[in-house]
PDB file of C-alpha atoms in Angstrom:
ATOM      1  CA  UNK A  56      14.688 -34.661  25.037  1.00  0.00           C
ATOM      2  CA  UNK A  57      10.892 -34.986  24.934  1.00  0.00           C
ATOM      3  CA  UNK A  58      10.655 -32.420  27.719  1.00  0.00           C
ATOM      4  CA  UNK A  59      12.639 -29.948  25.632  1.00  0.00           C
ATOM      5  CA  UNK A  60      10.368 -30.446  22.629  1.00  0.00           C
ATOM      6  CA  UNK A  61       7.278 -30.088  24.796  1.00  0.00           C
ATOM      7  CA  UNK A  62       8.661 -26.888  26.322  1.00  0.00           C
ATOM      8  CA  UNK A  63       9.501 -25.524  22.841  1.00  0.00           C
ATOM      9  CA  UNK A  64       5.979 -26.299  21.632  1.00  0.00           C
ATOM     10  CA  UNK A  65       4.494 -24.644  24.706  1.00  0.00           C
ATOM     11  CA  UNK A  66       6.633 -21.536  24.111  1.00  0.00           C
ATOM     12  CA  UNK A  67       5.679 -21.468  20.430  1.00  0.00           C
ATOM     13  CA  UNK A  68       1.990 -21.783  21.292  1.00  0.00           C
ATOM     14  CA  UNK A  69       2.253 -19.090  23.958  1.00  0.00           C
ATOM     15  CA  UNK A  70       4.081 -16.784  21.566  1.00  0.00           C
ATOM     16  CA  UNK A  71       1.537 -17.174  18.765  1.00  0.00           C
ATOM     17  CA  UNK A  72      -1.518 -16.577  20.919  1.00  0.00           C
ATOM     18  CA  UNK A  73      -4.703 -16.542  18.871  1.00  0.00           C
ATOM     19  CA  UNK A  74      -2.885 -16.505  15.500  1.00  0.00           C
ATOM     20  CA  UNK A  75      -3.385 -19.745  13.585  1.00  0.00           C
ATOM     21  CA  UNK A  76      -0.269 -21.682  12.557  1.00  0.00           C
ATOM     22  CA  UNK A  77      -0.943 -21.238   8.848  1.00  0.00           C
ATOM     23  CA  UNK A  78      -1.395 -17.468   9.172  1.00  0.00           C
ATOM     24  CA  UNK A  79       1.763 -17.226  11.236  1.00  0.00           C
ATOM     25  CA  UNK A  80       3.715 -19.208   8.646  1.00  0.00           C
ATOM     26  CA  UNK A  81       2.483 -16.864   5.874  1.00  0.00           C
ATOM     27  CA  UNK A  82       3.445 -13.839   7.952  1.00  0.00           C
ATOM     28  CA  UNK A  83       6.929 -15.297   8.406  1.00  0.00           C
ATOM     29  CA  UNK A  84       7.433 -15.783   4.678  1.00  0.00           C
ATOM     30  CA  UNK A  85       6.050 -12.324   3.844  1.00  0.00           C
ATOM     31  CA  UNK A  86       8.489 -10.822   6.362  1.00  0.00           C
ATOM     32  CA  UNK A  87      11.258 -12.900   4.783  1.00  0.00           C
ATOM     33  CA  UNK A  88      10.441 -11.517   1.343  1.00  0.00           C
ATOM     34  CA  UNK A  89      10.452  -7.912   2.549  1.00  0.00           C
ATOM     35  CA  UNK A  90      13.768  -8.470   4.365  1.00  0.00           C
ATOM     36  CA  UNK A  91      15.322  -9.806   1.168  1.00  0.00           C
ATOM     37  CA  UNK A  92      14.093  -6.740  -0.756  1.00  0.00           C
ATOM     38  CA  UNK A  93      15.646  -4.538   1.923  1.00  0.00           C
ATOM     39  CA  UNK A  94      19.016  -6.264   1.621  1.00  0.00           C
ATOM     40  CA  UNK A  95      18.909  -6.180  -2.197  1.00  0.00           C
ATOM     41  CA  UNK A  96      18.958  -2.383  -1.848  1.00  0.00           C
ATOM     42  CA  UNK A  97      22.660  -2.796  -1.010  1.00  0.00           C
ATOM     43  CA  UNK A  98      23.252  -3.630  -4.681  1.00  0.00           C
ATOM     44  CA  UNK A  99      22.983   0.088  -5.532  1.00  0.00           C
ATOM     45  CA  UNK A 100      25.557   0.968  -2.845  1.00  0.00           C
ATOM     46  CA  UNK A 101      27.859  -1.743  -4.168  1.00  0.00           C
ATOM     47  CA  UNK A 102      27.498  -0.260  -7.661  1.00  0.00           C
ATOM     48  CA  UNK A 103      28.362   3.218  -6.343  1.00  0.00           C
ATOM     49  CA  UNK A 104      31.346   1.846  -4.399  1.00  0.00           C
ATOM     50  CA  UNK A 105      32.692   0.175  -7.520  1.00  0.00           C
ATOM     51  CA  UNK A 106      32.179   3.418  -9.482  1.00  0.00           C
ATOM     52  CA  UNK A 107      34.433   5.265  -7.035  1.00  0.00           C
ATOM     53  CA  UNK A 108      31.813   6.837  -4.740  1.00  0.00           C
ATOM     54  CA  UNK A 109      32.778   5.014  -1.569  1.00  0.00           C
ATOM     55  CA  UNK A 110      30.155   4.835   1.147  1.00  0.00           C
ATOM     56  CA  UNK A 111      30.405   4.283   4.871  1.00  0.00           C
ATOM     57  CA  UNK A 112      31.143   0.752   6.034  1.00  0.00           C
ATOM     58  CA  UNK A 113      29.502   1.138   9.458  1.00  0.00           C
ATOM     59  CA  UNK A 114      25.984   0.144   8.400  1.00  0.00           C
ATOM     60  CA  UNK A 115      27.074  -2.821   6.248  1.00  0.00           C
ATOM     61  CA  UNK A 116      29.232  -4.138   9.114  1.00  0.00           C
ATOM     62  CA  UNK A 117      26.293  -3.822  11.505  1.00  0.00           C
ATOM     63  CA  UNK A 118      24.119  -5.610   8.950  1.00  0.00           C
ATOM     64  CA  UNK A 119      26.603  -8.476   8.614  1.00  0.00           C
ATOM     65  CA  UNK A 120      26.843  -8.960  12.377  1.00  0.00           C
ATOM     66  CA  UNK A 121      23.089  -8.693  12.931  1.00  0.00           C
ATOM     67  CA  UNK A 122      22.131 -10.930  10.020  1.00  0.00           C
ATOM     68  CA  UNK A 123      24.783 -13.513  10.905  1.00  0.00           C
ATOM     69  CA  UNK A 124      23.314 -13.803  14.391  1.00  0.00           C
ATOM     70  CA  UNK A 125      19.722 -14.046  13.120  1.00  0.00           C
ATOM     71  CA  UNK A 126      20.665 -16.524  10.382  1.00  0.00           C
ATOM     72  CA  UNK A 127      22.410 -18.716  12.956  1.00  0.00           C
ATOM     73  CA  UNK A 128      19.471 -18.443  15.343  1.00  0.00           C
ATOM     74  CA  UNK A 129      16.974 -19.320  12.620  1.00  0.00           C
ATOM     75  CA  UNK A 130      19.023 -22.269  11.390  1.00  0.00           C
ATOM     76  CA  UNK A 131      19.556 -23.667  14.876  1.00  0.00           C
ATOM     77  CA  UNK A 132      15.843 -23.352  15.664  1.00  0.00           C
ATOM     78  CA  UNK A 133      14.950 -24.640  12.188  1.00  0.00           C
ATOM     79  CA  UNK A 134      12.998 -21.434  11.693  1.00  0.00           C
ATOM     80  CA  UNK A 135      13.611 -21.201   7.965  1.00  0.00           C
ATOM     81  CA  UNK A 136      11.850 -17.867   7.299  1.00  0.00           C
ATOM     82  CA  UNK A 137      14.164 -16.192   9.839  1.00  0.00           C
ATOM     83  CA  UNK A 138      17.278 -17.875   8.439  1.00  0.00           C
ATOM     84  CA  UNK A 139      16.345 -17.302   4.783  1.00  0.00           C
ATOM     85  CA  UNK A 140      15.308 -13.702   5.362  1.00  0.00           C
ATOM     86  CA  UNK A 141      18.608 -12.760   6.962  1.00  0.00           C
ATOM     87  CA  UNK A 142      21.093 -14.770   4.892  1.00  0.00           C
ATOM     88  CA  UNK A 143      21.078 -12.304   1.939  1.00  0.00           C
ATOM     89  CA  UNK A 144      22.010  -9.560   4.419  1.00  0.00           C
ATOM     90  CA  UNK A 145      25.154 -11.484   5.346  1.00  0.00           C
ATOM     91  CA  UNK A 146      26.253 -11.923   1.730  1.00  0.00           C
ATOM     92  CA  UNK A 147      25.294  -8.473   0.424  1.00  0.00           C
ATOM     93  CA  UNK A 148      26.581  -6.777   3.563  1.00  0.00           C
ATOM     94  CA  UNK A 149      29.978  -8.447   3.127  1.00  0.00           C
ATOM     95  CA  UNK A 150      30.126  -7.458  -0.531  1.00  0.00           C
ATOM     96  CA  UNK A 151      29.222  -3.872   0.411  1.00  0.00           C
ATOM     97  CA  UNK A 152      31.943  -3.760   3.075  1.00  0.00           C
ATOM     98  CA  UNK A 153      34.636  -5.067   0.737  1.00  0.00           C
ATOM     99  CA  UNK A 154      33.681  -2.759  -2.128  1.00  0.00           C
ATOM    100  CA  UNK A 155      33.653   0.262   0.228  1.00  0.00           C
ATOM    101  CA  UNK A 156      37.272  -0.313   1.297  1.00  0.00           C
TER     102      UNK A 156
END
């Protein structure tokens, strides 16, 4: 198990390059915030769906699949900015799909 942790740390260090850990953590949370804003934009489509102007369900389905995979990946790796940034896409994507039917 120690070898796995050492390998993960080595991969993390190699992936970050010259970027300091603190700066990388801030970048992760800023990206999380912008992802959440992007997924909140589905609220307007949900509103239109409920008002009778049904939209396509292709993009919301793709969002649900994509965000489910990234949320799972982030949770399993304990990479909370990735998990938190994609979780709203799962919920809002599902709501958008069901209101578009």
